[in-house]
Coordinates of C-alpha atoms in Angstrom, one line a residue:
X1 CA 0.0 0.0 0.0
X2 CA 1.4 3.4 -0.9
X3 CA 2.6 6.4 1.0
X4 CA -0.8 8.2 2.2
X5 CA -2.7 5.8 -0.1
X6 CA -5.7 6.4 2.8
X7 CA -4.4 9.3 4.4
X8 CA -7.5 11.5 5.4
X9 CA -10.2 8.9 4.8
X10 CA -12.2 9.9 7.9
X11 CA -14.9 8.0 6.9
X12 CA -13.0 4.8 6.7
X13 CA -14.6 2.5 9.8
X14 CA -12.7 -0.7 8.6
X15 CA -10.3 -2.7 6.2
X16 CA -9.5 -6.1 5.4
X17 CA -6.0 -6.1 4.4
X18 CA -5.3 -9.1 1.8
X19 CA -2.3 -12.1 3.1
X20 CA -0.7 -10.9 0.0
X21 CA -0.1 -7.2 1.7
X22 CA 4.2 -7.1 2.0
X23 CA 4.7 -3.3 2.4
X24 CA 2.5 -0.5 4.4
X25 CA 3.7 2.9 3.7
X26 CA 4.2 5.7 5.4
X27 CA 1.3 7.8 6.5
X28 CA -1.1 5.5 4.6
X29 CA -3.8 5.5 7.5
X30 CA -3.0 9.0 8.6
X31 CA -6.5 10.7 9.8
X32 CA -8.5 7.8 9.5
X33 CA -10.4 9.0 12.8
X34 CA -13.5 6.3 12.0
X35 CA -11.0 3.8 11.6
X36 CA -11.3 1.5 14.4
X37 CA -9.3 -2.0 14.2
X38 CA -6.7 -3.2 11.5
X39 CA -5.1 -6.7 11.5
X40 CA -1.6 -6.9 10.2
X41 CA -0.8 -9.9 7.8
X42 CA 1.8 -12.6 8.9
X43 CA 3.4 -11.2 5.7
X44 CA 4.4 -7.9 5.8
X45 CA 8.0 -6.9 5.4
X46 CA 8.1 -2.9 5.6
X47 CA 5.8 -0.4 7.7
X48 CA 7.0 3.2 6.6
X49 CA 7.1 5.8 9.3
X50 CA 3.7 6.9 11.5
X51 CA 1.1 4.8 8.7
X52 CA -2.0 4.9 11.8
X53 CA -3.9 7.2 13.4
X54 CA -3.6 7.3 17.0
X55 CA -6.4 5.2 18.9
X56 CA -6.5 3.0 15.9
X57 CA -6.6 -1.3 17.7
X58 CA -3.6 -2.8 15.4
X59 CA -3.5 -6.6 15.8
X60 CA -0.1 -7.9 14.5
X61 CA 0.1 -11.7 13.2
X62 CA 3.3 -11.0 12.3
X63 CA 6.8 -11.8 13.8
X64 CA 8.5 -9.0 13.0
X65 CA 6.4 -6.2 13.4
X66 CA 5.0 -6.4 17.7
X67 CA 2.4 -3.9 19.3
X68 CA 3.1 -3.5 23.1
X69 CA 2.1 -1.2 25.5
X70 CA 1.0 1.2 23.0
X71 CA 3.8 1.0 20.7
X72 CA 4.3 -0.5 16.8
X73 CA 7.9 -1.9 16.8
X74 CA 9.8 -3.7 14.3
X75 CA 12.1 -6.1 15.7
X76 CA 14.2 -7.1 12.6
X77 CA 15.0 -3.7 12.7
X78 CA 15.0 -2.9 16.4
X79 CA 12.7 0.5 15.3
X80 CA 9.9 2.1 17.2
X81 CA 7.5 2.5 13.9
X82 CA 4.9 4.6 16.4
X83 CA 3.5 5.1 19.3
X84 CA -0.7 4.0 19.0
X85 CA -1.9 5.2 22.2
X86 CA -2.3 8.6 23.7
X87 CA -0.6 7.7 26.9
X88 CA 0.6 10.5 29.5
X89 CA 4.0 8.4 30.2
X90 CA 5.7 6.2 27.8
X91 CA 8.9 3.9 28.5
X92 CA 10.7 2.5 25.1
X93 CA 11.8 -1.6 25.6
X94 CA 15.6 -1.4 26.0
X95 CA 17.2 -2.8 22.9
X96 CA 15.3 -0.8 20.8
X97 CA 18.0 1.2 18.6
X98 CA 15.5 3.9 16.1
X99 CA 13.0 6.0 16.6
X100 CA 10.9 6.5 13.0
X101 CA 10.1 9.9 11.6
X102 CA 7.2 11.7 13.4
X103 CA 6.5 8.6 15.6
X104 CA 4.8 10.3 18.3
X105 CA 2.8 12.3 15.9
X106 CA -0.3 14.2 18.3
X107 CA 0.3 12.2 20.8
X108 CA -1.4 15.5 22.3
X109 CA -1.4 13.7 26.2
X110 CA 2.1 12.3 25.8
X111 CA 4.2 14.4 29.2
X112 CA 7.0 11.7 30.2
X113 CA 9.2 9.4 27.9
X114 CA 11.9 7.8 28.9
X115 CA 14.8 6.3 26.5
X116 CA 17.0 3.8 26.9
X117 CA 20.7 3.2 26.8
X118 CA 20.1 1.9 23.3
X119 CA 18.7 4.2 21.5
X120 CA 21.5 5.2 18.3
X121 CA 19.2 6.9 15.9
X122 CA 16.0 9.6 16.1
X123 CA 14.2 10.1 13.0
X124 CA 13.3 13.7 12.3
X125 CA 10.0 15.4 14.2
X126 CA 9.9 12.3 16.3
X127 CA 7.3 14.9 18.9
X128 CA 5.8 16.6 15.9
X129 CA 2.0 17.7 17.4
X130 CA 2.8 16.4 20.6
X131 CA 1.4 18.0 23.7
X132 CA 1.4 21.5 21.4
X133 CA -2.3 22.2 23.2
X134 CA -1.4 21.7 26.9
X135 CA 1.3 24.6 27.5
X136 CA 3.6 22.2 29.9
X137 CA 6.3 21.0 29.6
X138 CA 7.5 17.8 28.1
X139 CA 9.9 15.8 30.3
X140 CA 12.5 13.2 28.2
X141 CA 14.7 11.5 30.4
X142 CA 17.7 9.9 28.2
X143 CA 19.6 6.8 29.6
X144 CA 22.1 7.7 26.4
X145 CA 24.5 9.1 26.1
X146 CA 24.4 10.4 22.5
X147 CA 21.0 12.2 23.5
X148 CA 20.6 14.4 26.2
X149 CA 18.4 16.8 27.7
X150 CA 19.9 20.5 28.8
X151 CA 18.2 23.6 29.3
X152 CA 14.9 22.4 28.3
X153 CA 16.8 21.6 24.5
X154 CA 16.6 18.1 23.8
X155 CA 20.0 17.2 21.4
X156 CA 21.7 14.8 19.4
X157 CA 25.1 15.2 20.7
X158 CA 27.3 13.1 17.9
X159 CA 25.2 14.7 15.3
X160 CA 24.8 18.0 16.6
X161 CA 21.1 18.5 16.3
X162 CA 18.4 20.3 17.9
X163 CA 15.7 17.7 18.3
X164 CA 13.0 19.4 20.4
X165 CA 12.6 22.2 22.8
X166 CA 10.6 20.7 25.7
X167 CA 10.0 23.5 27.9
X168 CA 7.8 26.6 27.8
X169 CA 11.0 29.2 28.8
X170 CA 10.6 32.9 27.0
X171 CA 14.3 32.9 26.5
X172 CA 16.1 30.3 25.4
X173 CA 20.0 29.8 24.0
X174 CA 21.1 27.4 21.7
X175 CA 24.4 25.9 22.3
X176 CA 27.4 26.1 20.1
X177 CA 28.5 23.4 18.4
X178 CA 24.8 22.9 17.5
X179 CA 25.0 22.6 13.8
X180 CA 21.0 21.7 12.9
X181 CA 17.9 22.5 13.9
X182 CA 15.3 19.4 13.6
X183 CA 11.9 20.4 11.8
X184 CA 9.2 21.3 14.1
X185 CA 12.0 21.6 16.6
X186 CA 9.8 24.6 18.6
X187 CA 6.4 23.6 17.7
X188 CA 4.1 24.4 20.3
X189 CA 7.0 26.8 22.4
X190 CA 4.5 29.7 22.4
X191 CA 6.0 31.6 25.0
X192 CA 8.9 31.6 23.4
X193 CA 9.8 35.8 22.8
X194 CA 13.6 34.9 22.0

Protein backbone atom coordinates (compact mmCIF):
# COMPACT_ATOMS: atom_id res chain seq x y z
CA UNK A 1 0.00 0.00 0.00
CA UNK A 2 1.41 3.45 -0.87
CA UNK A 3 2.63 6.45 1.03
CA UNK A 4 -0.83 8.19 2.16
CA UNK A 5 -2.72 5.78 -0.09
CA UNK A 6 -5.66 6.35 2.81
CA UNK A 7 -4.35 9.32 4.41
CA UNK A 8 -7.50 11.55 5.44
CA UNK A 9 -10.24 8.89 4.83
CA UNK A 10 -12.22 9.92 7.92
CA UNK A 11 -14.94 7.99 6.94
CA UNK A 12 -13.03 4.76 6.73
CA UNK A 13 -14.58 2.47 9.81
CA UNK A 14 -12.66 -0.74 8.64
CA UNK A 15 -10.28 -2.66 6.17
CA UNK A 16 -9.51 -6.11 5.35
CA UNK A 17 -5.96 -6.14 4.45
CA UNK A 18 -5.30 -9.12 1.83
CA UNK A 19 -2.26 -12.06 3.14
CA UNK A 20 -0.68 -10.94 -0.04
CA UNK A 21 -0.11 -7.18 1.66
CA UNK A 22 4.22 -7.15 1.96
CA UNK A 23 4.68 -3.32 2.38
CA UNK A 24 2.53 -0.51 4.36
CA UNK A 25 3.72 2.93 3.69
CA UNK A 26 4.19 5.75 5.42
CA UNK A 27 1.28 7.80 6.54
CA UNK A 28 -1.08 5.54 4.64
CA UNK A 29 -3.84 5.52 7.52
CA UNK A 30 -2.96 9.05 8.59
CA UNK A 31 -6.49 10.75 9.82
CA UNK A 32 -8.51 7.81 9.50
CA UNK A 33 -10.39 8.96 12.77
CA UNK A 34 -13.52 6.31 12.04
CA UNK A 35 -11.03 3.78 11.63
CA UNK A 36 -11.29 1.47 14.41
CA UNK A 37 -9.34 -1.98 14.22
CA UNK A 38 -6.72 -3.17 11.46
CA UNK A 39 -5.09 -6.74 11.49
CA UNK A 40 -1.58 -6.91 10.25
CA UNK A 41 -0.77 -9.88 7.83
CA UNK A 42 1.84 -12.57 8.92
CA UNK A 43 3.37 -11.21 5.69
CA UNK A 44 4.42 -7.86 5.84
CA UNK A 45 7.98 -6.90 5.42
CA UNK A 46 8.08 -2.94 5.60
CA UNK A 47 5.75 -0.42 7.71
CA UNK A 48 6.98 3.16 6.59
CA UNK A 49 7.15 5.76 9.31
CA UNK A 50 3.66 6.87 11.46
CA UNK A 51 1.08 4.83 8.71
CA UNK A 52 -1.95 4.92 11.80
CA UNK A 53 -3.93 7.16 13.45
CA UNK A 54 -3.55 7.30 17.02
CA UNK A 55 -6.35 5.17 18.87
CA UNK A 56 -6.46 3.00 15.88
CA UNK A 57 -6.62 -1.26 17.72
CA UNK A 58 -3.59 -2.77 15.38
CA UNK A 59 -3.45 -6.57 15.78
CA UNK A 60 -0.15 -7.90 14.49
CA UNK A 61 0.12 -11.72 13.22
CA UNK A 62 3.31 -10.97 12.33
CA UNK A 63 6.80 -11.82 13.84
CA UNK A 64 8.52 -9.04 13.01
CA UNK A 65 6.36 -6.16 13.35
CA UNK A 66 5.05 -6.43 17.71
CA UNK A 67 2.43 -3.89 19.26
CA UNK A 68 3.08 -3.47 23.08
CA UNK A 69 2.13 -1.23 25.48
CA UNK A 70 1.02 1.18 23.05
CA UNK A 71 3.82 1.02 20.71
CA UNK A 72 4.28 -0.51 16.81
CA UNK A 73 7.89 -1.92 16.84
CA UNK A 74 9.81 -3.70 14.31
CA UNK A 75 12.08 -6.05 15.70
CA UNK A 76 14.24 -7.08 12.64
CA UNK A 77 15.01 -3.69 12.68
CA UNK A 78 14.99 -2.93 16.35
CA UNK A 79 12.67 0.53 15.26
CA UNK A 80 9.89 2.10 17.20
CA UNK A 81 7.45 2.49 13.87
CA UNK A 82 4.92 4.59 16.35
CA UNK A 83 3.48 5.10 19.33
CA UNK A 84 -0.70 4.02 19.00
CA UNK A 85 -1.95 5.24 22.15
CA UNK A 86 -2.27 8.64 23.71
CA UNK A 87 -0.63 7.65 26.90
CA UNK A 88 0.57 10.46 29.50
CA UNK A 89 3.96 8.35 30.24
CA UNK A 90 5.66 6.21 27.84
CA UNK A 91 8.92 3.85 28.48
CA UNK A 92 10.73 2.52 25.12
CA UNK A 93 11.75 -1.59 25.59
CA UNK A 94 15.57 -1.39 25.97
CA UNK A 95 17.24 -2.76 22.93
CA UNK A 96 15.31 -0.76 20.80
CA UNK A 97 17.99 1.18 18.57
CA UNK A 98 15.54 3.87 16.10
CA UNK A 99 12.96 5.99 16.56
CA UNK A 100 10.88 6.47 13.04
CA UNK A 101 10.09 9.85 11.57
CA UNK A 102 7.22 11.70 13.45
CA UNK A 103 6.54 8.56 15.59
CA UNK A 104 4.84 10.32 18.30
CA UNK A 105 2.83 12.28 15.86
CA UNK A 106 -0.34 14.16 18.28
CA UNK A 107 0.29 12.22 20.81
CA UNK A 108 -1.35 15.55 22.35
CA UNK A 109 -1.39 13.68 26.19
CA UNK A 110 2.10 12.33 25.83
CA UNK A 111 4.20 14.35 29.19
CA UNK A 112 6.97 11.68 30.19
CA UNK A 113 9.16 9.35 27.91
CA UNK A 114 11.87 7.82 28.87
CA UNK A 115 14.81 6.32 26.50
CA UNK A 116 16.97 3.79 26.87
CA UNK A 117 20.72 3.18 26.76
CA UNK A 118 20.09 1.89 23.30
CA UNK A 119 18.71 4.24 21.49
CA UNK A 120 21.48 5.20 18.35
CA UNK A 121 19.15 6.89 15.88
CA UNK A 122 16.00 9.62 16.11
CA UNK A 123 14.22 10.11 13.01
CA UNK A 124 13.30 13.71 12.30
CA UNK A 125 9.98 15.43 14.16
CA UNK A 126 9.87 12.26 16.28
CA UNK A 127 7.28 14.86 18.88
CA UNK A 128 5.76 16.62 15.87
CA UNK A 129 2.00 17.72 17.41
CA UNK A 130 2.84 16.39 20.65
CA UNK A 131 1.40 18.05 23.71
CA UNK A 132 1.39 21.52 21.39
CA UNK A 133 -2.35 22.22 23.22
CA UNK A 134 -1.42 21.66 26.93
CA UNK A 135 1.29 24.57 27.54
CA UNK A 136 3.57 22.16 29.93
CA UNK A 137 6.35 21.02 29.63
CA UNK A 138 7.49 17.78 28.07
CA UNK A 139 9.91 15.76 30.29
CA UNK A 140 12.53 13.20 28.23
CA UNK A 141 14.72 11.54 30.43
CA UNK A 142 17.74 9.88 28.20
CA UNK A 143 19.62 6.81 29.55
CA UNK A 144 22.10 7.70 26.39
CA UNK A 145 24.48 9.15 26.13
CA UNK A 146 24.41 10.36 22.51
CA UNK A 147 21.02 12.24 23.49
CA UNK A 148 20.57 14.38 26.15
CA UNK A 149 18.42 16.79 27.71
CA UNK A 150 19.94 20.52 28.84
CA UNK A 151 18.22 23.59 29.32
CA UNK A 152 14.86 22.44 28.32
CA UNK A 153 16.78 21.58 24.53
CA UNK A 154 16.57 18.06 23.79
CA UNK A 155 19.98 17.15 21.38
CA UNK A 156 21.71 14.76 19.44
CA UNK A 157 25.11 15.17 20.75
CA UNK A 158 27.33 13.06 17.88
CA UNK A 159 25.18 14.67 15.26
CA UNK A 160 24.84 17.99 16.60
CA UNK A 161 21.13 18.47 16.34
CA UNK A 162 18.44 20.31 17.91
CA UNK A 163 15.74 17.69 18.33
CA UNK A 164 13.05 19.36 20.44
CA UNK A 165 12.57 22.23 22.77
CA UNK A 166 10.60 20.72 25.68
CA UNK A 167 10.02 23.50 27.94
CA UNK A 168 7.80 26.64 27.83
CA UNK A 169 11.03 29.15 28.84
CA UNK A 170 10.58 32.95 27.01
CA UNK A 171 14.34 32.90 26.50
CA UNK A 172 16.05 30.34 25.37
CA UNK A 173 19.95 29.78 23.97
CA UNK A 174 21.14 27.42 21.66
CA UNK A 175 24.40 25.89 22.32
CA UNK A 176 27.44 26.12 20.13
CA UNK A 177 28.47 23.38 18.40
CA UNK A 178 24.78 22.88 17.51
CA UNK A 179 24.98 22.57 13.82
CA UNK A 180 20.97 21.74 12.86
CA UNK A 181 17.88 22.55 13.89
CA UNK A 182 15.30 19.38 13.64
CA UNK A 183 11.90 20.37 11.76
CA UNK A 184 9.15 21.26 14.09
CA UNK A 185 12.04 21.59 16.61
CA UNK A 186 9.82 24.62 18.61
CA UNK A 187 6.36 23.64 17.72
CA UNK A 188 4.15 24.41 20.34
CA UNK A 189 7.03 26.85 22.39
CA UNK A 190 4.48 29.67 22.43
CA UNK A 191 5.96 31.62 25.03
CA UNK A 192 8.93 31.63 23.44
CA UNK A 193 9.78 35.75 22.77
CA UNK A 194 13.56 34.91 22.04
Amino acid sequence: IGHRAFSYCRSLQSIVLPDSLTSIGGCTFKGCESLQSIVLPKTLEFIGEAPFTIGTEIVSHSDRFVVGDGLLIDLEEKRLIQCISNKEHIEIPGGIESIGDSAFYDCRGLQTIVLPQSIKVIGQSPFHAVNVQSYTDMKIVSHSDKFVVKDGLFMDLEEKRLIRCVSNEKHIEVYDGIVSIGNNAFEGCRSLQS
